[in-house]
CSV table of C-alpha atoms in Angstrom, one decimal:
chain,number,residue,atom,x,y,z
A,1,MET,CA,12.3,20.2,-14.7
A,2,ASN,CA,10.7,18.4,-17.6
A,3,LYS,CA,7.8,16.0,-17.2
A,4,ILE,CA,8.9,12.5,-16.2
A,5,THR,CA,7.5,10.1,-18.6
A,6,SER,CA,9.9,7.2,-18.7
A,7,LEU,CA,12.5,5.4,-16.6
A,8,SER,CA,15.3,7.2,-18.5
A,9,ASP,CA,13.8,10.6,-17.4
A,10,LEU,CA,13.8,9.2,-13.9
A,11,LYS,CA,17.5,8.3,-14.3
A,12,GLN,CA,18.2,11.8,-15.4
A,13,LEU,CA,16.4,13.2,-12.4
A,14,ARG,CA,18.5,10.9,-10.1
A,15,GLU,CA,21.6,12.4,-11.5
A,16,ASP,CA,20.3,15.9,-11.0
A,17,ILE,CA,19.4,15.2,-7.4
A,18,GLN,CA,22.7,13.5,-6.7
A,19,SER,CA,24.7,16.4,-8.0
A,20,ARG,CA,22.6,18.8,-5.9
A,21,ILE,CA,22.5,17.2,-2.5
A,22,LYS,CA,24.9,15.0,-0.7
A,23,LEU,CA,23.1,12.0,0.5
A,24,ARG,CA,22.9,11.5,4.2
A,25,GLU,CA,24.5,8.4,5.5
A,26,LYS,CA,21.4,6.5,6.2
A,27,SER,CA,21.7,3.1,7.7
A,28,ASP,CA,19.0,0.5,7.6
A,29,ALA,CA,19.7,-0.3,11.2
A,30,SER,CA,16.3,-0.1,12.6
A,31,ASP,CA,17.5,0.3,16.2
A,32,THR,CA,18.7,3.8,15.4
A,33,LEU,CA,15.7,5.1,13.5
A,34,VAL,CA,12.2,6.0,14.5
A,35,GLN,CA,9.9,3.3,13.1
A,36,ILE,CA,6.4,4.1,12.1
A,37,LYS,CA,4.0,1.3,11.1
A,38,VAL,CA,0.7,2.2,9.6
A,39,GLY,CA,-2.1,-0.4,9.9
A,40,MET,CA,-3.0,-1.1,6.3
A,41,ALA,CA,-5.6,-3.8,6.5
A,42,THR,CA,-9.2,-3.6,5.2
A,43,CYS,CA,-10.3,-1.6,8.2
A,44,GLY,CA,-7.4,0.8,8.0
A,45,ILE,CA,-7.7,1.4,4.3
A,46,ALA,CA,-11.5,2.0,4.6
A,47,SER,CA,-10.8,4.6,7.3
A,48,GLY,CA,-8.2,6.5,5.3
A,49,ALA,CA,-4.9,4.9,6.3
A,50,LYS,CA,-3.5,5.6,2.8
A,51,GLU,CA,-3.8,9.4,3.4
A,52,THR,CA,-2.4,9.0,6.9
A,53,MET,CA,0.7,7.2,5.5
A,54,ASN,CA,1.2,9.9,2.9
A,55,VAL,CA,1.1,12.7,5.4
A,56,LEU,CA,3.5,10.8,7.7
A,57,ILE,CA,6.0,10.4,4.9
A,58,GLU,CA,5.7,14.0,3.8
A,59,GLU,CA,5.9,15.5,7.3
A,60,ALA,CA,8.9,13.3,8.3
A,61,GLU,CA,10.7,14.5,5.2
A,62,ARG,CA,9.7,18.2,5.7
A,63,GLN,CA,10.9,18.1,9.3
A,64,ALA,CA,14.1,16.3,8.2
A,65,ILE,CA,13.7,13.4,10.7
A,66,ASP,CA,15.0,10.0,10.0
A,67,VAL,CA,12.0,7.6,10.1
A,68,VAL,CA,11.1,4.4,8.4
A,69,VAL,CA,7.5,4.3,7.5
A,70,THR,CA,6.2,0.8,6.7
A,71,GLN,CA,2.8,-0.9,6.5
A,72,THR,CA,1.5,-3.5,8.8
A,73,GLY,CA,-1.7,-5.5,9.1
A,74,CYS,CA,-4.7,-5.2,11.4
A,75,MET,CA,-3.7,-4.8,15.0
A,76,GLY,CA,-7.2,-5.7,16.2
A,77,PHE,CA,-8.3,-2.1,16.9
A,78,CYS,CA,-10.6,-1.8,13.9
A,79,TYR,CA,-12.8,0.6,15.8
A,80,ALA,CA,-9.9,3.1,16.1
A,81,GLU,CA,-8.5,3.0,12.6
A,82,PRO,CA,-6.4,4.3,11.1
A,83,THR,CA,-3.9,3.1,13.7
A,84,VAL,CA,-0.2,3.9,13.7
A,85,GLU,CA,2.5,2.2,15.8
A,86,VAL,CA,5.5,4.4,16.6
A,87,THR,CA,8.7,3.0,18.0
A,88,ILE,CA,11.3,5.5,19.1
A,89,PRO,CA,14.7,3.8,19.6
A,90,GLY,CA,15.1,2.6,23.2
A,91,ARG,CA,11.5,3.0,24.0
A,92,ASP,CA,8.5,0.7,23.9
A,93,PRO,CA,6.3,0.9,20.9
A,94,VAL,CA,3.2,3.1,21.2
A,95,VAL,CA,0.0,2.6,19.2
A,96,PHE,CA,-2.1,5.6,18.3
A,97,GLY,CA,-5.7,5.4,17.2
A,98,HIS,CA,-7.9,7.5,15.0
A,99,VAL,CA,-4.9,8.9,13.2
A,100,ASP,CA,-6.2,11.3,10.6
A,101,LYS,CA,-4.0,13.9,8.9
A,102,ALA,CA,-4.0,16.3,11.8
A,103,LYS,CA,-3.3,13.6,14.3
A,104,ALA,CA,-0.4,12.3,12.1
A,105,ARG,CA,1.2,15.8,12.1
A,106,GLU,CA,0.7,16.0,15.9
A,107,ILE,CA,2.4,12.6,16.4
A,108,ILE,CA,5.4,13.8,14.5
A,109,ASP,CA,5.6,17.3,16.1
A,110,HIS,CA,4.8,16.3,19.7
A,111,TYR,CA,5.6,12.7,20.2
A,112,ILE,CA,8.5,12.1,17.9
A,113,ILE,CA,10.3,15.5,17.9
A,114,GLN,CA,9.5,16.8,21.4
A,115,GLY,CA,9.0,13.4,23.1
A,116,LYS,CA,5.7,14.5,24.8
A,117,LEU,CA,2.9,12.0,25.2
A,118,ILE,CA,-0.3,12.9,23.4
A,119,ASP,CA,-4.0,11.8,23.5
A,120,GLY,CA,-5.1,8.9,21.5
A,121,ILE,CA,-2.8,6.2,22.7
A,122,ILE,CA,-4.2,2.7,22.8
A,123,PRO,CA,-2.9,1.1,26.0
A,124,VAL,CA,-0.9,-2.1,25.6
A,125,GLU,CA,-3.0,-4.0,28.1
A,126,PHE,CA,-6.1,-3.1,26.2
A,127,LYS,CA,-8.1,-6.2,25.4
A,128,THR,CA,-10.4,-6.4,22.4
A,129,ILE,CA,-14.0,-7.7,22.8
A,130,ASN,CA,-12.8,-11.1,21.6
A,131,ASP,CA,-10.3,-11.7,24.4
B,21,MET,CA,-13.8,0.3,-0.5
B,22,LYS,CA,-14.4,3.3,-2.6
B,23,THR,CA,-12.0,2.6,-5.4
B,24,ILE,CA,-10.3,-0.4,-7.2
B,25,ALA,CA,-6.9,1.0,-6.1
B,26,ASP,CA,-8.1,0.6,-2.4
B,27,HIS,CA,-9.0,-3.0,-3.1
B,28,ILE,CA,-5.6,-3.7,-4.6
B,29,LEU,CA,-3.8,-2.1,-1.6
B,30,ASP,CA,-6.0,-4.3,0.6
B,31,ILE,CA,-5.5,-7.6,-1.2
B,32,ILE,CA,-1.8,-7.0,-1.4
B,33,GLN,CA,-1.7,-7.2,2.4
B,34,ASN,CA,-3.0,-10.8,2.1
B,35,SER,CA,0.0,-11.6,0.0
B,36,VAL,CA,2.3,-9.9,2.5
B,37,ARG,CA,0.8,-12.0,5.3
B,38,ALA,CA,1.4,-15.1,3.2
B,39,SER,CA,5.1,-14.1,3.2
B,40,ALA,CA,5.3,-13.5,-0.6
B,41,SER,CA,8.5,-12.1,-2.0
B,42,ARG,CA,7.0,-11.3,-5.3
B,43,ILE,CA,3.6,-9.7,-6.0
B,44,THR,CA,2.2,-9.0,-9.5
B,45,VAL,CA,-0.7,-6.7,-10.1
B,46,GLU,CA,-2.2,-6.9,-13.6
B,47,ILE,CA,-5.1,-4.8,-14.8
B,48,ARG,CA,-6.7,-5.5,-18.2
B,49,GLU,CA,-9.3,-3.1,-19.6
B,50,SER,CA,-11.3,-4.2,-22.6
B,51,ILE,CA,-13.8,-1.9,-24.2
B,52,MET,CA,-14.7,-4.6,-26.7
B,53,ASN,CA,-15.7,-7.1,-23.9
B,54,ASP,CA,-16.8,-4.4,-21.5
B,55,LYS,CA,-14.5,-5.9,-18.8
B,56,TYR,CA,-12.2,-4.5,-16.2
B,57,THR,CA,-10.0,-7.3,-14.8
B,58,VAL,CA,-7.7,-7.0,-11.9
B,59,GLU,CA,-5.4,-9.9,-11.2
B,60,ILE,CA,-3.2,-10.0,-8.1
B,61,SER,CA,-0.8,-12.9,-7.8
B,62,ASP,CA,1.9,-13.8,-5.3
B,63,ASN,CA,4.4,-16.5,-4.6
B,64,GLY,CA,3.4,-16.7,-0.9
B,65,SER,CA,2.4,-19.7,1.1
B,66,GLY,CA,-0.9,-20.3,-0.7
B,67,MET,CA,-3.9,-22.0,1.0
B,68,ASP,CA,-5.0,-25.6,1.5
B,69,LYS,CA,-8.3,-26.6,0.1
B,70,MET,CA,-10.3,-26.0,3.3
B,71,THR,CA,-8.9,-22.5,3.8
B,72,ALA,CA,-9.4,-21.6,0.2
B,73,MET,CA,-13.1,-22.6,0.5
B,74,LYS,CA,-13.5,-20.4,3.6
B,75,ALA,CA,-11.6,-17.4,2.2
B,76,ARG,CA,-14.7,-15.8,0.8
B,77,ASP,CA,-16.6,-16.1,4.0
B,78,PRO,CA,-16.7,-12.7,5.8
B,79,PHE,CA,-16.7,-14.5,9.1
B,80,TYR,CA,-13.5,-16.4,8.4
B,81,THR,CA,-10.0,-14.9,9.0
B,82,SER,CA,-6.6,-16.3,9.7
B,83,ARG,CA,-6.1,-13.7,12.4
B,84,SER,CA,-6.9,-14.1,16.1
B,85,THR,CA,-7.1,-10.3,16.8
B,86,ARG,CA,-10.6,-10.1,15.3
B,87,LYS,CA,-13.4,-12.3,14.1
B,88,VAL,CA,-14.0,-11.0,10.6
B,89,GLY,CA,-12.0,-10.9,7.4
B,90,LEU,CA,-13.6,-8.6,4.9
B,91,GLY,CA,-11.0,-8.0,2.3
B,92,LEU,CA,-12.0,-10.7,-0.2
B,93,PRO,CA,-15.8,-10.5,0.5
B,94,PHE,CA,-15.8,-6.8,-0.2
B,95,LEU,CA,-13.9,-7.2,-3.4
B,96,GLN,CA,-16.3,-10.0,-4.5
B,97,GLN,CA,-19.3,-7.9,-3.6
B,98,ASN,CA,-18.1,-4.9,-5.7
B,99,ALA,CA,-17.1,-7.2,-8.6
B,100,GLU,CA,-20.5,-9.0,-8.6
B,101,GLN,CA,-22.5,-5.7,-8.2
B,102,SER,CA,-20.9,-4.4,-11.4
B,103,GLY,CA,-21.7,-7.6,-13.3
B,104,GLY,CA,-18.4,-9.4,-12.7
B,105,SER,CA,-17.0,-12.1,-10.5
B,106,LEU,CA,-14.2,-13.1,-8.2
B,107,GLN,CA,-11.9,-16.0,-8.9
B,108,LEU,CA,-9.5,-17.5,-6.5
B,109,PHE,CA,-6.7,-19.8,-7.5
B,110,THR,CA,-4.3,-21.1,-4.9
B,111,GLN,CA,-1.7,-23.8,-4.5
B,112,GLU,CA,-0.3,-24.6,-1.1
B,113,GLY,CA,3.3,-23.7,-1.0
B,114,LYS,CA,3.3,-22.0,-4.4
B,115,GLY,CA,1.1,-18.9,-4.1
B,116,THR,CA,-2.3,-17.4,-4.7
B,117,THR,CA,-3.9,-15.6,-7.6
B,118,VAL,CA,-7.0,-13.4,-7.0
B,119,THR,CA,-8.8,-12.3,-10.2
B,120,ALA,CA,-11.6,-9.8,-9.9
B,121,THR,CA,-13.6,-9.0,-13.0
B,122,PHE,CA,-15.8,-5.8,-13.2
B,123,GLY,CA,-18.1,-4.5,-15.9
B,124,LEU,CA,-16.0,-1.7,-17.4
B,125,THR,CA,-18.9,0.7,-18.1
B,126,ASN,CA,-21.2,-0.6,-15.3
B,127,ILE,CA,-22.4,2.2,-13.1
B,128,ASP,CA,-21.6,0.2,-10.0
B,129,ARG,CA,-17.9,-0.4,-10.9
B,130,PRO,CA,-15.8,1.6,-8.5
B,131,PRO,CA,-13.5,4.1,-10.2
B,132,SER,CA,-9.8,3.0,-10.6
B,133,GLY,CA,-8.7,5.5,-8.0
B,134,ASP,CA,-5.1,6.3,-7.1
B,135,LEU,CA,-3.3,3.4,-8.7
B,136,ALA,CA,0.0,5.2,-8.8
B,137,GLY,CA,-0.2,6.1,-5.1
B,138,VAL,CA,-1.0,2.4,-4.2
B,139,PHE,CA,2.0,1.2,-6.2
B,140,ILE,CA,4.4,3.7,-4.5
B,141,LEU,CA,3.0,3.3,-1.0
B,142,THR,CA,3.3,-0.5,-1.3
B,143,ALA,CA,6.8,-0.2,-2.6
B,144,ILE,CA,7.8,2.0,0.4
B,145,GLY,CA,5.8,0.1,3.0
B,146,HIS,CA,7.3,-3.3,2.0
B,147,PRO,CA,10.7,-2.5,0.6
B,148,HIS,CA,11.8,-6.2,0.6
B,149,ILE,CA,9.0,-7.3,-1.7
B,150,SER,CA,9.3,-7.2,-5.5
B,151,LEU,CA,6.2,-5.5,-6.8
B,152,PHE,CA,5.2,-5.7,-10.5
B,153,TYR,CA,2.4,-3.7,-12.0
B,154,ALA,CA,1.2,-4.0,-15.5
B,155,HIS,CA,-1.8,-2.2,-17.1
B,156,HIS,CA,-3.2,-3.2,-20.5
B,157,THR,CA,-5.8,-1.5,-22.6
B,158,GLU,CA,-6.8,-2.0,-26.2
B,159,LYS,CA,-4.5,0.9,-27.0
B,160,GLY,CA,-1.4,-0.5,-25.4
B,161,SER,CA,0.4,-1.6,-22.2
B,162,PHE,CA,2.4,-0.1,-19.5
B,163,SER,CA,4.4,-1.8,-16.8
B,164,ILE,CA,6.6,-0.8,-14.0
B,165,SER,CA,8.3,-2.8,-11.2
B,166,THR,CA,10.2,-2.1,-8.0
B,167,PRO,CA,13.4,-4.0,-9.1
B,168,GLU,CA,13.4,-1.8,-12.2
B,169,LEU,CA,12.9,1.4,-10.0
B,170,LYS,CA,15.6,0.3,-7.6
B,171,GLU,CA,18.0,-0.1,-10.5
B,172,THR,CA,17.1,3.3,-11.9
B,173,LEU,CA,17.2,5.2,-8.6
B,174,GLY,CA,20.2,3.5,-7.0
B,175,GLU,CA,20.6,4.6,-3.4
B,176,LEU,CA,18.0,7.4,-3.7
B,177,PRO,CA,15.1,6.7,-1.4
B,178,LEU,CA,11.7,6.2,-3.0
B,179,GLY,CA,10.2,7.9,-0.1
B,180,SER,CA,11.6,11.3,-0.8
B,181,SER,CA,8.9,13.7,-2.1
B,182,GLU,CA,10.8,14.6,-5.3
B,183,ILE,CA,11.1,11.0,-6.3
B,184,ARG,CA,7.6,10.1,-5.3
B,185,LYS,CA,6.3,13.0,-7.4
B,186,ALA,CA,8.4,11.9,-10.4
B,187,VAL,CA,7.3,8.3,-10.2
B,188,THR,CA,3.6,9.3,-9.8
B,189,GLU,CA,4.0,11.5,-12.9
B,190,LEU,CA,5.7,8.7,-14.8
B,191,ILE,CA,2.8,6.3,-14.0
B,192,LEU,CA,0.0,8.8,-14.6
B,193,HIS,CA,1.5,9.9,-17.9
B,194,ASN,CA,1.8,6.4,-19.2
B,195,LEU,CA,-1.6,5.4,-18.0
B,196,SER,CA,-3.2,8.3,-19.8
B,197,GLY,CA,-1.1,7.4,-22.8
B,198,ILE,CA,-2.8,4.0,-23.1
B,199,GLY,CA,-6.2,5.5,-22.3
B,200,ALA,CA,-6.6,3.8,-18.9
B,201,SER,CA,-9.9,4.7,-17.3
């Protein structure tokens, strides 16, 4: 593939990809997809939330699981950044703390794919020092 | 924040919180004036006079989950350390513009960082916001926007690795073409 240098190159690439793969029917209906929210406030970014989000997107694609990865603000757990909230359809959202690259892979492999609970969950009833 | 790109990613979240539907990031590099200017503007809710006055205070935040708000203070600190300044222009109900000026060749100016990555991650993370990015140097200008990308890509997801790689390549190629630092 040639180097992509302009939007018309990108359009070319789109046609290439579309002829190669049949797009999965992907609905935006959030109740059927796993939702991942990465805390991307000052505290998160400073702790490496950007790398975490990149790994989550890459891993989800590599494992071919349908997830929506979005950004959210600070959840008040600045001491545990980067934080990630995972919502598996039909279950309560779970917030994980200290999500570095390895932890991000573990969340996808163990929590999302196998449904096992793993270390690093921030309990819902947890109160911050300000409460 | 280690890089200017990190600051941009951070300040954009303020716009998101202000329910902006359109965010513009404009970077101007001038070797002649030795200035590196980053302007982030949105069409969000804006701030009233009192809030705008407190926005630079690290111990002010609109959140109740914590007691500090360091995004703007950090940016102001980094800008001032490199011989620049931070300007805040806001109109309630219309939107906010944050302009940070750095000394281009100042040793204390953070490096640009992963500007392409920030653009792409913001586009993926907030799919319903129109994001515009323009970068100007004395050699030329480059701009890209999410509406433009959506039109080019059709239903192909921006999140797929092939597309992300291609868009990164596109941005980096054009940035180096205009000699962006």
